Coordinates of C-alpha atoms in Angstrom, one line a residue:
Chain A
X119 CA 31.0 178.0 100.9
X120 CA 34.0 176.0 99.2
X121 CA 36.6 177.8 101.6
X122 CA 34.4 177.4 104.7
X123 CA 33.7 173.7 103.5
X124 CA 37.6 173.6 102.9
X125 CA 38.5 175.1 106.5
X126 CA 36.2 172.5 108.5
X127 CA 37.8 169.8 106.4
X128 CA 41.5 170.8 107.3
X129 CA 40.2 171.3 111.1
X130 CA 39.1 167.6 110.8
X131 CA 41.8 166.6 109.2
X132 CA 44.3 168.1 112.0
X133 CA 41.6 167.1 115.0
X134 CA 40.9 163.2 113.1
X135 CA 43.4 163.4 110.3
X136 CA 46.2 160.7 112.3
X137 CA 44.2 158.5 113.2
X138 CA 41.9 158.8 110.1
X139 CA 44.4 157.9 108.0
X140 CA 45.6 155.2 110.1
X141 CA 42.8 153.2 109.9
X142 CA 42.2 154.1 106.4
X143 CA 39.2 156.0 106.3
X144 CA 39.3 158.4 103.3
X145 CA 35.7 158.7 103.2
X146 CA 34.3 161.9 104.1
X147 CA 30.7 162.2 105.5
X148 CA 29.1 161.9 109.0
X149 CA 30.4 158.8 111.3
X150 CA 28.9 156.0 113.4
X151 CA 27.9 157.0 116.6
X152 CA 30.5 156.3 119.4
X153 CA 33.4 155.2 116.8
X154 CA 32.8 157.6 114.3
X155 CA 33.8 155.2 111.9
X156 CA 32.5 156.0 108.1
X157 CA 31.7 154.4 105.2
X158 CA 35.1 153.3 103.5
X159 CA 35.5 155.5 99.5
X160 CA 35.6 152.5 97.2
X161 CA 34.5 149.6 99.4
X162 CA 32.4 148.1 96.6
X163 CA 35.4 147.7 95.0
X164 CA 37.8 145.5 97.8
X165 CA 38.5 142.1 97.3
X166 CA 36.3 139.1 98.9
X167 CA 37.1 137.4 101.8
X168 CA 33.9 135.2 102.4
X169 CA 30.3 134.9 102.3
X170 CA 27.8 133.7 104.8
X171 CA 24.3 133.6 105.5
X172 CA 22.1 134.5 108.4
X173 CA 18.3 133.2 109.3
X174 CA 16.7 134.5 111.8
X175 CA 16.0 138.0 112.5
X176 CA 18.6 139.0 110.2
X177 CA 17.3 137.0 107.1
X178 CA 19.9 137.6 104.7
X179 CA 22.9 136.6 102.9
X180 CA 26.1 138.2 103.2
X181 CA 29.9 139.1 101.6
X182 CA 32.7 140.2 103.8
X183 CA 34.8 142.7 101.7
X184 CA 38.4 143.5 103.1
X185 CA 40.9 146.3 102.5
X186 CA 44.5 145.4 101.3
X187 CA 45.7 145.5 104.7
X188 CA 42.8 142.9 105.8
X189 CA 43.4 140.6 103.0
X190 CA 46.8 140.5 103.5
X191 CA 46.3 139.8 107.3
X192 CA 43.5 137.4 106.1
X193 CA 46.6 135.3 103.6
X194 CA 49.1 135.4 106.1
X195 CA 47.3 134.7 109.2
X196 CA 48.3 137.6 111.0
X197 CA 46.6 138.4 114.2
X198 CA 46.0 140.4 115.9
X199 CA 44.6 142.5 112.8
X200 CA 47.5 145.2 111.8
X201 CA 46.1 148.9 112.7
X202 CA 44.8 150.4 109.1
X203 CA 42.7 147.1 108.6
X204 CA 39.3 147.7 107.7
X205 CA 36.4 145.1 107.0
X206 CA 33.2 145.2 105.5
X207 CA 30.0 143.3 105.8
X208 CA 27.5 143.8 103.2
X209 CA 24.4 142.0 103.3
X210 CA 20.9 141.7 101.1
X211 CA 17.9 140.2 101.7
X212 CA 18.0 136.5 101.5
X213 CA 15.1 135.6 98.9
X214 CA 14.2 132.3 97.0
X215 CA 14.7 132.6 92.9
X216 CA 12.0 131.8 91.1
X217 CA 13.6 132.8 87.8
X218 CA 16.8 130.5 88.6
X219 CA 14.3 127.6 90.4
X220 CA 12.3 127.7 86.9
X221 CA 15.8 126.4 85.3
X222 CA 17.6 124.1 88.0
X223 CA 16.3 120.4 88.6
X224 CA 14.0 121.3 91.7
X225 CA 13.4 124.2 93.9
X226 CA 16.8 125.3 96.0
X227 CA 18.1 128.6 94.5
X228 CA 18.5 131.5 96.6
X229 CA 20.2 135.3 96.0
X230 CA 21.1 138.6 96.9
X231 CA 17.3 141.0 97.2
X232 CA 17.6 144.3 98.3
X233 CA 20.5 145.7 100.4
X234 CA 19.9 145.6 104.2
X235 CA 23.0 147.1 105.6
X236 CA 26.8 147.7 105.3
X237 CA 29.2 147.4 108.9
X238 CA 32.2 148.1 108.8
X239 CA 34.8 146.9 111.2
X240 CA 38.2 149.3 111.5
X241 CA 41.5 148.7 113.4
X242 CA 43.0 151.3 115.1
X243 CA 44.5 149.6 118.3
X244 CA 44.9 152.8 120.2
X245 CA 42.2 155.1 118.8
X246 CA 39.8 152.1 119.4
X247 CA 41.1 150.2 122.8
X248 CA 38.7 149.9 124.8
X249 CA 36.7 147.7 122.2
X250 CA 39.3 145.3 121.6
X251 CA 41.1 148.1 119.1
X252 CA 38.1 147.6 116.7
X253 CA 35.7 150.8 115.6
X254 CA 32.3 149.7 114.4
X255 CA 29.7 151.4 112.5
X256 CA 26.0 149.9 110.8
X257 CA 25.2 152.2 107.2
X258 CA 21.7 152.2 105.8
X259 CA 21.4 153.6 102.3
X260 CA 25.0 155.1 102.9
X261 CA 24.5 156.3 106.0
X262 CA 25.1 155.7 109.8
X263 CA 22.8 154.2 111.8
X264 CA 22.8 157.5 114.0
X265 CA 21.4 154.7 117.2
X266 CA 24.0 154.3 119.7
X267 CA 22.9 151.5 120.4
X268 CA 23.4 149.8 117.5
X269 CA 27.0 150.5 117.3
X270 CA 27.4 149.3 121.1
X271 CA 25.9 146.2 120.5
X272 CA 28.6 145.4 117.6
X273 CA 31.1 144.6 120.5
X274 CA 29.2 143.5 122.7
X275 CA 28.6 140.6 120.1
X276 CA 32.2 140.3 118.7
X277 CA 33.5 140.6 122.3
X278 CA 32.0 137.1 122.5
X279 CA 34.6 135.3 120.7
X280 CA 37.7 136.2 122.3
X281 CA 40.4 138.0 121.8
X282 CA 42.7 135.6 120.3
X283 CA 39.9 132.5 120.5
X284 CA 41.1 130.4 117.5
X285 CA 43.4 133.3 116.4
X286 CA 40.1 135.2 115.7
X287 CA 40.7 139.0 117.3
X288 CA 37.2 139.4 117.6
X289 CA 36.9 138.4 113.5
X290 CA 33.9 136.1 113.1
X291 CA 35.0 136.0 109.4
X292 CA 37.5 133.2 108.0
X293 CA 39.1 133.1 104.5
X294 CA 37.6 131.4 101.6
X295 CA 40.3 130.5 99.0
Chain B
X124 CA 61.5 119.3 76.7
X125 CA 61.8 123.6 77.1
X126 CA 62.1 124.1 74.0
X127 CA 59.5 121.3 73.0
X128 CA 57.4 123.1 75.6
X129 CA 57.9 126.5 74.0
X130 CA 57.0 125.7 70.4
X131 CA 53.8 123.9 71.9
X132 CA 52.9 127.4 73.2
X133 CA 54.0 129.2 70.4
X134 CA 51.5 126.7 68.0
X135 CA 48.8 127.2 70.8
X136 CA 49.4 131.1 71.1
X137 CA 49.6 131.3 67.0
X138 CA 46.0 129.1 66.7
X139 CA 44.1 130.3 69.7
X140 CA 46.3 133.3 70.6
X141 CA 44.2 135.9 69.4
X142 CA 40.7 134.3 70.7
X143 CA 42.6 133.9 73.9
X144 CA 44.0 137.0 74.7
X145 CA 40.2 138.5 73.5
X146 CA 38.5 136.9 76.3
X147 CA 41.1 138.0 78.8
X148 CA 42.7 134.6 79.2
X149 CA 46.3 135.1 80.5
X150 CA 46.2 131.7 82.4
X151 CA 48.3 128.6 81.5
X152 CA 47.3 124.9 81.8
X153 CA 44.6 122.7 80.7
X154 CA 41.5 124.1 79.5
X155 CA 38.0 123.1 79.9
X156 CA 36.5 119.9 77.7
X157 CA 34.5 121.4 74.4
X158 CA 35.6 125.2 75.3
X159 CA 39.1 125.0 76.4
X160 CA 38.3 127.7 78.7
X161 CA 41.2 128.2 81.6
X162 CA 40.8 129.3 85.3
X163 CA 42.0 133.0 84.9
X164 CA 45.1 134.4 86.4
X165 CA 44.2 136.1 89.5
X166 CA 40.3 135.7 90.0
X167 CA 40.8 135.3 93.3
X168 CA 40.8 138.9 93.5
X169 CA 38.4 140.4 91.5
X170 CA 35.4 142.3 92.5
X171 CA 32.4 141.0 93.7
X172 CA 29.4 140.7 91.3
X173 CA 26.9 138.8 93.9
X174 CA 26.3 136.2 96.0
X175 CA 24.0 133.0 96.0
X176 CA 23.0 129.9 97.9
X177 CA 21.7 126.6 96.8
X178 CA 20.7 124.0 98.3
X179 CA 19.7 120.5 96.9
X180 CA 22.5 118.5 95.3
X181 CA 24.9 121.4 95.3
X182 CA 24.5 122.6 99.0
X183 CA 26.6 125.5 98.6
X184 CA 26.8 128.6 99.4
X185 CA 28.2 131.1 96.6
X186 CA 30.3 134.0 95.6
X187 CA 30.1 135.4 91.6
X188 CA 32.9 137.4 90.5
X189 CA 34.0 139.3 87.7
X190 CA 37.1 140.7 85.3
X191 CA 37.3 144.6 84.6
X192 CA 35.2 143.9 81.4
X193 CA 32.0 142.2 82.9
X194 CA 31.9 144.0 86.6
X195 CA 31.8 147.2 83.7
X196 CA 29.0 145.4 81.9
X197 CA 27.0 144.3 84.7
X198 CA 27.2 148.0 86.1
X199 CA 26.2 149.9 83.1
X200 CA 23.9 147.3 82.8
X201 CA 25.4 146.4 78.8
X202 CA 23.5 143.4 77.1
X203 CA 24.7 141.4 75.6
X204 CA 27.8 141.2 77.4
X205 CA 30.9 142.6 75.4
X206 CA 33.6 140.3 74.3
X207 CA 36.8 140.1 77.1
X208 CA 33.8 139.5 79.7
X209 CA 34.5 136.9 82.5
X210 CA 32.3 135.5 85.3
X211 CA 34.1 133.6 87.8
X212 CA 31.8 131.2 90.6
X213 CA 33.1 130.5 92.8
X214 CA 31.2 127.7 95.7
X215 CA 31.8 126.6 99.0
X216 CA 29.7 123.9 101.1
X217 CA 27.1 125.5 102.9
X218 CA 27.4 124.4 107.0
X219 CA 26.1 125.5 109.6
X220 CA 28.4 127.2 111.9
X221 CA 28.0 126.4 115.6
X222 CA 30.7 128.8 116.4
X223 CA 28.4 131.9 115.6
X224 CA 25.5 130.4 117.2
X225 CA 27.2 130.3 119.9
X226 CA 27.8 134.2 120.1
X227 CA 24.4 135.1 118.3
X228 CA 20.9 134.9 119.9
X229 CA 19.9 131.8 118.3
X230 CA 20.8 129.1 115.8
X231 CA 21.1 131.1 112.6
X232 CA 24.6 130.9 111.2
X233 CA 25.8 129.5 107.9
X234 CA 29.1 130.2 106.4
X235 CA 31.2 128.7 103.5
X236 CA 32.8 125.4 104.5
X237 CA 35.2 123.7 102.0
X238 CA 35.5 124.9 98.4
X239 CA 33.4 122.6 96.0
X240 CA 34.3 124.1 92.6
X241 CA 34.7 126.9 90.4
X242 CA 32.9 127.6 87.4
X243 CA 33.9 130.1 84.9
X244 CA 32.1 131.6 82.2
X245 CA 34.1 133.6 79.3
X246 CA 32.5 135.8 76.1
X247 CA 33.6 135.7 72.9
X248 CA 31.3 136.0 70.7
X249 CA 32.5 134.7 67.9
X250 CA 34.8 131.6 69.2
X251 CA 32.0 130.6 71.3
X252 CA 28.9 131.8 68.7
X253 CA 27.1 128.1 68.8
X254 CA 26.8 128.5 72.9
X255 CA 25.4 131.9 72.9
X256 CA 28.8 133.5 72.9
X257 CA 30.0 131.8 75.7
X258 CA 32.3 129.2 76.7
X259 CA 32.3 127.4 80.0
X260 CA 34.4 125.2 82.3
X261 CA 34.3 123.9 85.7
X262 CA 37.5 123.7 88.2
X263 CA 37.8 121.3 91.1
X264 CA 40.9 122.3 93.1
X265 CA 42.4 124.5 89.8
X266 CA 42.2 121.6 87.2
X267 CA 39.2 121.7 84.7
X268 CA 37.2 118.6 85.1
X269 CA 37.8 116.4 82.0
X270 CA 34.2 114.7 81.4
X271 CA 32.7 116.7 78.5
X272 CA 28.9 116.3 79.8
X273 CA 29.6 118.7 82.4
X274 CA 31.2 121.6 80.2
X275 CA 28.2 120.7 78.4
X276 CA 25.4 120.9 80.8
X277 CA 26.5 124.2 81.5
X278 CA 25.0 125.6 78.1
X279 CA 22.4 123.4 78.5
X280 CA 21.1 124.6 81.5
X281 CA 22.1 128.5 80.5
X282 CA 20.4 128.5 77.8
X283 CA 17.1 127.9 79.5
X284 CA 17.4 131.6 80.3
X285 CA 17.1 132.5 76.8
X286 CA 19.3 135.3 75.2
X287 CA 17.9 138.5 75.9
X288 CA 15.0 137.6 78.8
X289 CA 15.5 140.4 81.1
X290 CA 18.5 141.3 79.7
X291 CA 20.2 138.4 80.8
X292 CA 22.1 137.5 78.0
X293 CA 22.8 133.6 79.2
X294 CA 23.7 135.0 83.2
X295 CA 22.0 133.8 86.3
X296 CA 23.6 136.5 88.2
X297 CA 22.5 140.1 88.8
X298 CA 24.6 142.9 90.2
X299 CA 24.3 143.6 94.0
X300 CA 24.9 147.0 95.0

């Protein structure tokens, strides 16, 4: 088993491994449907760029993690995003605090509940150019979201913006400093 | 003046050097009223512990981070926190953004405008034993703000949370996986 599992990993590393490591993906596991983009080793860990919060549908409030490649781009204002830059969007259940509201002056404190899901954006200008050189995948619980669907509707949404619209390359994301 | 300069720091290394260096204080420049507590060298970058929104007077929207010490803690879930510990908020006005609302399918969109302040909480048990172990200070723009009520407020309103209720040793935030 440890040689087979070995052998389909070098056949994916020769098939994938270029453009793999190009865009910085040293996870291993299954990808997201279309891109095959996975779930980033380490994410947890990357630095923050911002935060944000959604109503709606989504109901929940967010933190947009970046690899060193997408911070740097972030500080420097480089755009279009340099191939190997990969962002993630984590995001929890927006909920009141009770606890914290027992404390503060009045009723206004809200935090993170339960995890909803994880995307994760990854530049690869060629591997990924017919969506604006952006892969995109949704993770429940560590996994893909296996509906193609999902993953379509990522650029169909980011397409909005505009390539270059306000230097954004299809980032709705700004820095926080 | 250098040399002025440098036996000021060597008298503030020899008093508070060891205290300092304890609760992972590398930076330089005025410290907090009450705590002396300074904005720490490179918090920018550290990892993300949670985030928050408030609204009310502070209308923010929030990002909690943390040194090697307390994203350890918070992780293994260690109460009370161990000495070295630092929690870094950081805050940024919470607006609406009309540029996502214009992509998304309805008005839904907040995201961190302008930073507000950053507050920073440091243990040491035994510098900062008559606050719970903790010292505190509030930045606006990288200076600590000078008026003593609000590095005191900070204790005040921390200690509402009592030491060990849930485990919280004095902290508002929770870890977000």
């Amino acid at each position: 088993m440890k040689l087979r599992g070995a052998h389909a990993l070098l056949f994916a590393t020769l098939v994938f491994g270029a453009s793999a490591v190009a865009a910085g993906q040293r996870a291993v596991g299954p990808g997201s449907p279309i891109y095959g983009v996975k779930l980033p080793d380490g994410y947890r860990d990357w630095k923050l760029i911002s935060v944000a919060q959604e109503n709606g549908k989504n109901n929940d409030i967010r933190a947009i993690l970046g690899n060193p490649a997408a911070v740097e781009a972030f500080r420097k204002g480089t755009r279009p995003f340099p191939d190997g830059a990969v962002i993630v969007r984590l995001a929890w259940r927006y909920q009141s605090s009770p606890r914290n509201d027992a404390v503060f002056p009045a009723p206004q404190s809200f935090v993170a509940g339960a995890p909803t899901n994880v995307q994760v954006s990854v530049k690869d200008s060629k591997r990924y150019a017919a969506s604006g050189g952006w892969g995109y995948g949704q993770f429940e619980a560590g996994l893909p979201n296996p509906d193609p669907a999902i993953a379509r509707a990522c650029f169909t949404c980011h397409q909005k913006l505009g390539k270059l619209e306000g230097g954004a390359d299809f980032v709705f994301t700004a820095w926080s400093e």
